[in-house]
XYZ file of C-alpha atoms in Angstrom:
631
model
C -228.829 313.013 55.804
C -225.465 312.784 54.097
C -221.777 312.731 54.830
C -218.884 312.653 52.438
C -217.046 309.510 53.421
C -219.897 307.353 54.636
C -220.692 304.155 52.807
C -221.613 304.900 49.227
C -221.466 302.363 46.450
C -218.657 301.971 43.980
C -220.243 303.149 40.703
C -218.482 300.374 38.810
C -220.241 297.849 40.989
C -223.660 299.013 39.823
C -224.705 297.446 36.554
C -226.317 299.747 34.054
C -230.038 299.311 33.553
C -232.841 300.848 31.570
C -233.335 304.331 32.947
C -237.071 303.758 32.951
C -237.043 300.226 34.342
C -239.069 299.610 37.448
C -237.047 299.117 40.653
C -237.649 295.848 42.404
C -237.200 294.558 45.928
C -235.037 291.606 44.912
C -232.748 290.324 47.635
C -234.720 291.795 50.524
C -233.694 289.990 53.653
C -233.962 290.427 57.362
C -230.727 290.871 59.253
C -229.379 291.598 62.630
C -230.623 292.057 65.905
C -234.066 291.049 66.511
C -235.175 291.938 69.989
C -238.492 293.830 69.957
C -241.125 291.238 69.176
C -238.569 288.475 69.635
C -239.632 285.692 71.977
C -236.752 283.819 73.557
C -237.863 280.231 74.088
C -234.779 278.617 75.595
C -231.651 279.679 77.466
C -228.663 277.691 78.695
C -225.261 278.644 80.100
C -221.909 276.944 80.332
C -220.564 276.138 83.798
C -218.311 279.217 83.650
C -221.415 281.436 83.715
C -219.990 283.496 80.861
C -220.850 281.588 77.715
C -224.544 281.212 77.037
C -226.976 280.526 74.229
C -230.615 281.449 73.626
C -233.126 280.577 70.943
C -235.543 283.005 69.323
C -238.981 282.119 68.051
C -238.044 283.031 64.488
C -234.992 281.061 63.363
C -232.302 282.792 65.405
C -229.680 281.299 67.693
C -228.108 283.887 69.999
C -224.855 283.749 71.944
C -223.156 285.667 74.737
C -219.615 285.462 76.080
C -219.963 287.914 78.963
C -222.669 286.419 81.141
C -225.492 287.887 79.087
C -224.473 291.546 79.097
C -224.339 291.431 75.299
C -226.071 289.048 72.910
C -225.496 288.542 69.195
C -227.210 286.396 66.586
C -224.735 283.576 65.964
C -226.761 281.534 63.487
C -230.011 281.568 61.529
C -231.332 278.075 60.975
C -233.969 278.895 58.391
C -236.449 277.060 60.624
C -237.727 277.550 64.170
C -235.574 275.913 66.845
C -237.092 274.908 70.186
C -234.264 273.587 72.350
C -230.482 273.632 72.664
C -227.945 271.668 74.714
C -224.166 271.672 75.100
C -221.749 269.108 76.439
C -219.813 269.930 79.602
C -216.830 271.106 77.526
C -218.934 273.940 76.104
C -217.725 273.145 72.596
C -220.103 270.501 71.304
C -223.701 271.606 71.036
C -226.988 270.481 69.524
C -230.259 272.276 68.760
C -233.592 270.836 67.614
C -236.771 272.245 66.132
C -239.472 272.125 63.500
C -239.631 269.352 60.884
C -237.394 267.098 62.950
C -234.421 269.425 62.479
C -231.211 268.708 64.404
C -228.154 270.947 64.029
C -224.706 270.433 65.534
C -221.735 272.621 66.542
C -218.207 271.509 67.437
C -216.720 274.945 68.162
C -218.817 276.412 70.940
C -221.614 277.565 68.668
C -219.518 279.640 66.271
C -220.643 277.470 63.360
C -223.489 274.989 62.913
C -224.161 272.077 60.571
C -227.373 270.208 59.820
C -227.448 266.605 61.026
C -231.068 265.706 60.444
C -234.182 267.136 58.841
C -237.592 265.615 58.257
C -240.173 264.180 60.603
C -242.061 265.341 63.655
C -241.266 268.607 65.418
C -238.686 268.185 68.178
C -239.353 270.267 71.289
C -236.454 269.381 73.534
C -233.002 267.839 73.545
C -230.586 266.765 76.281
C -227.164 265.089 76.453
C -225.102 263.383 79.098
C -222.080 265.208 80.508
C -219.699 263.462 78.097
C -221.713 264.570 75.085
C -222.062 261.044 73.696
C -225.539 259.959 74.773
C -228.428 262.209 73.784
C -232.206 262.261 73.457
C -234.651 264.469 71.559
C -238.426 264.421 72.045
C -241.395 265.861 70.217
C -244.300 264.918 68.008
C -247.214 266.272 66.024
C -250.711 267.043 67.264
C -252.536 266.100 64.040
C -252.275 263.256 63.445
C -251.395 262.505 67.066
C -247.842 261.287 67.280
C -245.089 261.338 69.899
C -241.463 260.447 69.309
C -238.259 259.869 71.288
C -235.000 259.880 69.338
C -231.657 258.784 70.772
C -227.983 258.904 69.817
C -224.966 257.068 71.200
C -222.306 258.757 69.073
C -222.606 262.414 69.962
C -225.381 263.127 67.524
C -223.771 261.693 64.398
C -226.685 259.278 64.008
C -230.136 259.134 65.589
C -232.564 256.265 66.056
C -236.164 256.203 67.234
C -236.458 254.713 70.707
C -240.174 255.186 71.251
C -243.318 256.381 69.533
C -246.731 257.063 70.981
C -249.989 258.890 70.433
C -249.185 261.941 72.581
C -246.748 264.793 71.967
C -243.714 264.904 74.277
C -242.541 268.367 75.365
C -239.546 267.839 77.629
C -236.888 265.290 78.545
C -234.389 265.113 81.421
C -231.618 262.617 82.199
C -229.078 262.078 84.929
C -225.460 262.871 84.075
C -224.631 259.203 83.513
C -227.343 258.933 80.872
C -229.150 255.993 82.465
C -232.138 257.440 84.298
C -234.559 259.763 82.552
C -238.098 261.096 82.313
C -240.137 262.372 79.395
C -243.344 264.416 79.875
C -246.058 265.610 77.524
C -249.717 265.937 76.709
C -252.470 264.921 79.159
C -249.977 264.404 81.961
C -248.043 261.720 80.066
C -244.889 260.524 81.889
C -242.372 257.979 80.601
C -239.471 256.656 82.684
C -236.311 254.748 81.830
C -233.500 253.337 83.934
C -231.479 251.842 81.082
C -230.742 254.863 78.902
C -233.965 254.567 76.955
C -233.703 250.975 75.811
C -237.037 250.495 77.536
C -239.568 253.128 78.544
C -242.220 252.637 81.200
C -245.417 254.600 81.619
C -246.021 256.428 84.886
C -249.208 258.232 85.711
C -250.413 261.619 86.888
C -253.744 263.362 86.710
C -252.239 266.591 85.390
C -253.867 268.060 82.271
C -250.578 268.569 80.478
C -246.906 268.638 81.473
C -244.478 271.061 79.804
C -241.229 270.821 81.764
C -239.395 268.183 83.810
C -236.296 268.073 86.034
C -234.505 265.034 87.460
C -232.147 265.051 90.445
C -228.774 263.345 90.097
C -229.873 260.706 92.624
C -232.473 259.520 90.057
C -235.004 259.376 92.899
C -236.283 262.918 93.159
C -237.978 264.679 90.261
C -240.297 267.552 89.425
C -242.579 268.367 86.492
C -244.735 271.431 85.751
C -247.581 272.170 83.382
C -250.864 273.876 82.655
C -253.308 275.138 85.300
C -250.507 275.751 87.791
C -249.700 272.093 88.356
C -246.458 270.865 89.916
C -245.931 267.139 90.426
C -243.096 265.691 92.511
C -241.655 262.276 93.218
C -239.223 260.983 95.845
C -239.193 257.341 94.758
C -238.066 257.439 91.156
C -241.545 258.142 89.820
C -243.477 255.230 91.250
C -245.632 257.808 93.018
C -246.202 261.430 92.083
C -247.748 264.001 94.410
C -249.503 267.060 93.011
C -249.358 270.665 94.120
C -251.316 273.457 92.439
C -249.614 276.860 92.435
C -252.432 279.087 91.181
C -253.873 279.113 87.679
C -250.754 280.066 85.762
C -249.260 277.967 83.017
C -245.997 276.723 84.479
C -243.549 276.225 81.627
C -240.083 275.368 82.933
C -238.509 274.122 86.163
C -234.927 273.754 87.363
C -233.199 272.662 90.584
C -229.593 272.914 91.735
C -227.519 269.957 92.911
C -228.696 270.044 96.532
C -232.243 269.223 95.416
C -233.570 271.879 97.766
C -233.362 275.117 95.831
C -235.432 275.362 92.685
C -237.206 277.782 90.390
C -240.275 277.705 88.130
C -241.182 280.197 85.396
C -244.493 280.662 83.618
C -246.881 283.016 81.907
C -247.535 286.589 83.041
C -243.876 287.035 84.050
C -244.131 284.534 86.905
C -240.997 283.381 88.782
C -241.406 281.031 91.755
C -238.687 279.700 94.059
C -238.375 277.019 96.722
C -235.812 276.285 99.436
C -237.244 272.959 100.619
C -237.272 270.751 97.564
C -240.640 271.994 96.323
C -242.801 271.588 99.395
C -243.397 275.333 99.591
C -242.959 278.054 96.997
C -242.758 281.834 97.088
C -243.337 284.344 94.346
C -240.153 286.142 93.352
C -241.709 288.070 90.493
C -245.003 288.416 88.675
C -246.382 290.569 85.876
C -244.975 291.167 82.425
C -244.179 289.072 79.363
C -244.484 285.294 79.571
C -241.305 283.576 80.780
C -240.394 280.370 78.981
C -237.015 279.098 80.189
C -234.884 279.247 83.344
C -231.359 278.055 84.120
C -229.011 278.377 87.114
C -225.373 277.631 87.779
C -224.494 274.729 90.056
C -224.329 276.758 93.275
C -227.706 278.398 92.669
C -226.460 281.958 92.781
C -226.261 283.023 89.145
C -229.366 282.483 87.051
C -231.043 283.554 83.829
C -234.650 283.663 82.627
C -235.873 284.400 79.085
C -239.265 284.925 77.499
C -241.490 287.010 75.273
C -240.864 290.603 74.121
C -237.107 290.124 74.164
C -237.076 289.544 77.916
C -233.847 288.372 79.560
C -233.509 288.498 83.350
C -230.431 287.646 85.400
C -229.808 287.238 89.113
C -226.591 286.976 91.110
C -228.190 286.205 94.482
C -230.329 283.162 93.889
C -233.287 285.127 92.613
C -233.771 287.511 95.506
C -233.176 290.287 92.988
C -233.635 290.078 89.223
C -232.100 292.505 86.719
C -233.308 292.998 83.177
C -230.533 292.355 80.721
C -232.856 292.962 77.824
C -236.468 293.994 77.617
C -238.017 295.573 74.592
C -236.013 296.536 71.562
C -234.063 299.424 70.211
C -235.807 301.437 67.556
C -233.000 302.337 65.183
C -233.274 305.873 63.838
C -230.051 306.149 61.871
C -227.257 303.988 60.454
C -224.003 304.620 58.619
C -221.385 302.355 57.011
C -217.710 302.485 56.081
C -216.602 302.639 52.460
C -216.042 298.878 52.287
C -219.575 298.249 53.607
C -218.377 295.984 56.417
C -218.273 298.247 59.470
C -221.523 299.938 60.456
C -223.039 301.855 63.332
C -226.747 302.119 64.157
C -228.220 304.400 66.820
C -231.653 304.900 68.314
C -233.600 304.438 71.515
C -234.838 301.511 73.553
C -238.573 300.838 73.266
C -238.519 299.852 76.930
C -237.230 303.031 78.601
C -236.434 305.396 75.692
C -232.725 305.470 76.579
C -230.249 305.835 73.748
C -228.403 302.869 72.265
C -225.464 302.369 69.908
C -224.904 299.098 68.028
C -222.024 298.154 65.748
C -221.451 295.534 63.072
C -218.226 294.282 61.507
C -219.811 291.907 58.982
C -221.996 294.145 56.817
C -224.951 293.947 59.180
C -225.289 290.207 59.628
C -224.675 290.485 63.369
C -224.823 293.506 65.671
C -223.248 294.162 69.075
C -224.584 296.668 71.584
C -221.855 299.123 72.617
C -223.708 301.874 74.507
C -227.024 302.070 76.345
C -228.699 304.124 79.045
C -227.785 307.500 77.497
C -229.931 310.201 75.936
C -231.886 309.004 72.865
C -229.679 309.211 69.769
C -231.171 310.348 66.483
C -228.414 310.405 63.885
C -224.981 308.899 63.223
C -222.253 309.202 60.590
C -219.296 306.871 60.179
C -216.272 308.046 58.228
C -215.302 306.033 55.190
C -212.285 304.587 57.023
C -214.634 302.798 59.424
C -212.912 304.280 62.486
C -214.152 307.802 63.186
C -217.836 308.262 63.869
C -220.210 310.719 65.464
C -223.723 310.393 66.892
C -226.081 313.136 68.071
C -229.347 313.198 69.982
C -231.544 314.619 72.721
C -230.424 317.458 74.990
C -227.524 318.322 72.732
C -225.818 314.957 73.193
C -222.827 314.230 70.947
C -220.875 310.952 70.977
C -217.530 310.451 69.241
C -215.582 307.270 68.416
C -212.185 306.713 66.815
C -212.235 302.892 66.741
C -215.305 301.994 64.735
C -217.722 302.312 67.632
C -216.147 300.041 70.234
C -215.442 302.990 72.551
C -217.217 306.343 72.732
C -216.577 309.762 74.285
C -219.679 311.727 75.266
C -220.080 315.472 74.877
C -222.934 317.970 75.049
C -223.577 321.329 73.439
C -226.513 322.358 75.611
C -230.270 322.174 75.553
C -231.338 321.854 71.892
C -231.957 318.321 70.725
C -229.722 317.566 67.744
C -231.475 315.813 64.865
C -228.774 315.216 62.263
C -225.019 315.386 61.725
C -222.706 315.508 58.673
C -218.935 315.657 58.105
C -216.561 316.466 55.267
C -214.498 313.782 53.537
C -211.480 314.245 55.829
C -213.619 313.877 58.946
C -212.350 317.144 60.419
C -215.156 319.634 59.759
C -218.652 318.723 60.794
C -222.072 320.188 61.455
C -224.924 319.173 63.735
C -228.436 320.643 63.420
C -231.591 320.383 65.507
C -234.453 322.028 67.288
C -234.831 325.825 67.234
C -232.907 325.753 63.935
C -229.715 325.172 65.907
C -226.445 324.727 63.985
C -223.230 323.614 65.689
C -219.909 323.052 63.964
C -216.507 321.522 64.636
C -213.148 321.991 62.903
C -211.168 319.424 64.870
C -212.961 316.164 64.139
C -215.552 316.615 66.865
C -213.298 317.398 69.806
C -214.879 320.838 70.241
C -218.155 322.280 68.961
C -219.350 325.881 68.614
C -222.729 327.359 67.729
C -222.989 328.986 64.310
C -226.362 330.530 65.149
C -227.045 332.419 68.333
C -230.164 330.948 69.921
C -232.704 333.585 70.929
C -236.076 333.626 72.633
C -238.723 332.469 70.218
C -236.347 330.342 68.137
C -238.231 327.207 69.098
C -241.258 328.661 67.291
C -239.352 329.103 64.041
C -239.122 325.374 63.497
C -236.311 322.843 63.417
C -233.547 321.768 61.100
C -234.106 318.062 60.514
C -231.438 317.217 57.966
C -227.930 318.347 57.012
C -225.477 317.442 54.217
C -221.905 318.578 53.555
C -219.720 318.671 50.456
C -216.535 316.605 50.401
C -214.323 319.635 51.037
C -216.650 321.036 53.698
C -217.141 324.374 51.974
C -220.797 323.808 51.077
C -223.343 322.737 53.675
C -227.104 322.437 53.307
C -229.650 322.173 56.131
C -233.401 321.675 55.760
C -236.394 321.763 58.087
C -239.512 323.692 58.987
C -242.294 323.746 61.505
C -243.681 320.324 60.644
C -247.249 321.400 61.409
C -249.974 321.333 58.773
C -251.663 324.384 60.219
C -248.415 326.347 60.029
C -246.971 325.822 56.566
C -243.330 326.828 56.735
C -240.349 325.288 54.965
C -236.760 326.183 55.829
C -233.677 325.706 53.615
C -230.294 327.025 54.773
C -227.044 326.987 52.806
C -223.441 328.079 53.273
C -220.622 328.298 50.709
C -217.881 329.158 53.179
C -217.980 326.326 55.668
C -220.612 327.965 57.843
C -219.195 331.434 58.423
C -222.243 332.862 56.641
C -225.594 331.265 55.867
C -228.379 332.103 53.443
C -231.924 331.241 54.454
C -234.938 330.484 52.276
C -238.420 330.061 53.725
C -241.808 329.574 52.114
C -245.242 328.259 52.929
C -244.670 324.630 51.959
C -244.389 321.283 53.728
C -241.472 320.705 56.077
C -238.327 319.044 54.693
C -236.913 316.191 56.803
C -233.771 315.162 54.953
C -231.274 316.341 52.365
C -228.666 314.466 50.355
C -225.964 315.631 47.920
C -223.722 313.767 45.507
C -219.910 314.219 45.718
C -220.089 316.840 42.937
C -221.844 319.191 45.419
C -224.160 320.177 42.582
C -226.800 317.465 42.485
C -228.956 316.957 45.540
C -232.362 315.919 46.799
C -234.548 316.921 49.735
C -237.708 315.171 50.936
C -240.528 316.033 53.300
C -244.225 316.412 53.938
C -246.481 316.713 56.946
C -246.000 313.860 59.390
C -249.300 312.139 59.973
C -250.971 314.050 57.151
C -249.083 313.405 53.924
C -248.537 316.067 51.260
C -245.278 314.348 50.368
C -242.667 316.316 48.445
C -239.429 315.416 46.605
C -237.111 318.257 45.606
C -234.049 318.154 43.349
C -231.285 320.603 42.529
C -228.544 320.430 39.902
C -226.847 323.724 40.773
C -225.795 323.223 44.372
C -229.075 324.358 45.888
C -229.358 327.703 44.111
C -232.711 326.528 42.754
C -234.888 323.457 43.236
C -237.490 321.604 41.194
C -240.309 319.979 43.124
C -242.328 316.793 42.741
C -245.466 316.459 44.846
C -247.137 313.140 45.483
C -250.036 311.809 47.451
C -249.295 309.599 50.399
C -247.278 309.603 53.605
C -244.617 312.172 54.446
C -241.105 311.301 53.228
C -238.418 311.308 55.907
C -235.100 309.971 54.521
C -233.293 309.943 51.163
C -230.048 308.341 49.971
C -228.390 307.897 46.562
C -225.517 305.978 45.048
C -222.640 308.108 43.666
C -223.860 307.443 40.118
C -226.800 309.729 40.891
C -229.252 307.330 39.287
C -229.998 304.724 41.927
C -231.685 306.110 45.003
C -234.146 305.305 47.784
C -236.582 307.280 49.889
C -238.214 306.193 53.133
C -241.620 307.444 54.172
C -244.050 307.003 56.992
C -246.089 303.785 57.181
C -243.134 301.730 55.957
C -243.107 303.298 52.491
C -239.948 302.670 50.414
C -239.519 304.389 47.050
C -236.757 303.601 44.570
C -235.474 305.225 41.397
C -233.047 304.125 38.700
C -233.155 307.350 36.675
C -231.926 309.992 39.082
C -235.322 310.677 40.556
C -237.212 311.393 37.357
C -239.541 308.548 38.288
C -240.085 306.727 41.558
C -241.642 303.324 42.211
C -242.818 301.826 45.465
C -240.964 298.654 46.432
C -243.199 295.723 47.263
C -241.556 294.863 50.560
C -242.795 294.142 54.094
C -244.476 297.185 55.592
C -242.229 298.349 58.369
C -241.563 301.229 60.723
C -238.335 302.299 59.018
C -236.572 305.550 59.847
C -233.277 305.710 57.963
C -231.776 304.481 54.707
C -228.207 304.389 53.428
C -226.753 303.245 50.112
C -224.293 300.334 50.189
C -221.965 298.785 47.674
C -223.198 296.782 44.719
C -226.527 298.545 44.230
C -227.749 297.615 47.705
C -229.333 299.684 50.411
C -229.885 299.238 54.127
C -232.884 300.513 56.074
C -233.290 300.514 59.834
C -236.255 300.905 62.144
C -238.513 298.951 64.462
C -240.309 296.447 62.213
C -240.800 293.002 63.770
C -237.532 292.031 65.415
C -236.066 295.492 65.132
C -235.434 294.730 61.540
C -232.316 295.798 59.776
C -233.056 295.047 56.144
C -231.222 295.234 52.857
C -232.394 295.093 49.280
C -231.355 295.647 45.697
C -232.859 298.129 43.280
C -232.986 298.012 39.525
C -233.834 294.338 39.214
C -230.368 293.042 40.095
């Protein structure tokens, strides 16, 4: 997969190294979007219902400014965060987590600073409406220890108000910061009516309490926990009544201002609601990933729920109907970057419903924004070096075209054949898309119109597919590779044109299928990789005469599916099945396997400064970058 004009490194930025030195995985780091195995543990929204924040179970803090339609990673704390709170102004925020960590934001979550680290894990945090008085609770199981921290200066300094022998999991206060409850292990309940200066024990027979809610009248309250327990009070906690709502673990509870309408979420995708202050409950939803946090606006109409497997639900009618804003993750199958390495586009398909997705980044892959979803699965993308014009292709002949770096897209289709790869010349005017049945389509007007360069006939689907395509900078030379892909039917296909696609030469032989092809700007030096998917018989091919002839390296191991090189022709990377990543610093004479996390990676592209970026579906839909050659 190659395009003249996509992000290739500046040769001067790559330090020379011993041609036989072993590539290393230095600098490997996990970026971007993290939805697939992501568990969202907490969600809150500002009163405008537009600005919201969610915490992931890795170290990610997510933000949305459009009511949850799009989420981006705003901050990575380097440690797991468990709870987040914002003042009523939506500007000042606090988050707490492992090792007693407390972080603070003064600009609506755009930036975060560390205020405290060290001590017991903190599981929850809350602040009064003014953002001055705050409390954080937590503890450690071994040795048994519970802690309540408090601040009176907006989180600038924290003092310990209480310590005990049981872990505290949740805390809730009235808006004036005077009345509050803390709940935790073995049904532990603590109550204060003086802002936490003194704490009084209250009792319940619950096995363990995980979430608590207090009404603004400081009289009514609710707490939920393990074994389906809900406890309620109508006298400030002097007496608690118990109600068992099945055998689920109930994890979070919230009520709106009227004290009548409330919601509970728990394991197995459970959502419960009440209209009578908790006396009776009905099941709004059940089945699916565990749900860990729920929040509603003040009128009880707009609400959000988050949980495991990247689940985010929203409702606009008080929970009568819930819509999935996010469930599952995109598997990225291709990515491309601008010349400066800042603007990038990644395409693929959702693991939830297989619909196509397009994500963009403006900061070299640190954060990603979803631009398109619900379309045909997309399999390949190229972004012109200017960072504006881009093209994506996919199933059922789908072609998408952007002229503004991926913020807006125009959809097209060329018919039935699924398109597997796309390449453009340096000017971004002439392009080629290849796919099933050895289909080849071309454009001469930047993607506005496409025509077939091979007439599709009956039986063409049996001749195999073209999986990869590369174009020279001037668009005169184009190479396409493919084959049948089946071990029992050994057939390799290499096609080449020297006149922009008016005529094609075709070479076939009984060898493993080729899945990708890449050429340097000189249009002479190129590589192709392949094998049998699921079987191995990996192959690396190289040409130094524009594809007139090829030398072949065979290797044991998984099939190789993507290849990319820096313009110097020495530093290159190959992706294979089973998360294999190979690197070379000598133009492909020797290849070494990088010792990096095994991942389901499907595409690789060279970036500036000797770096590369690989995309796929590892862990949190990992987008990863590394450095070859020991830099």
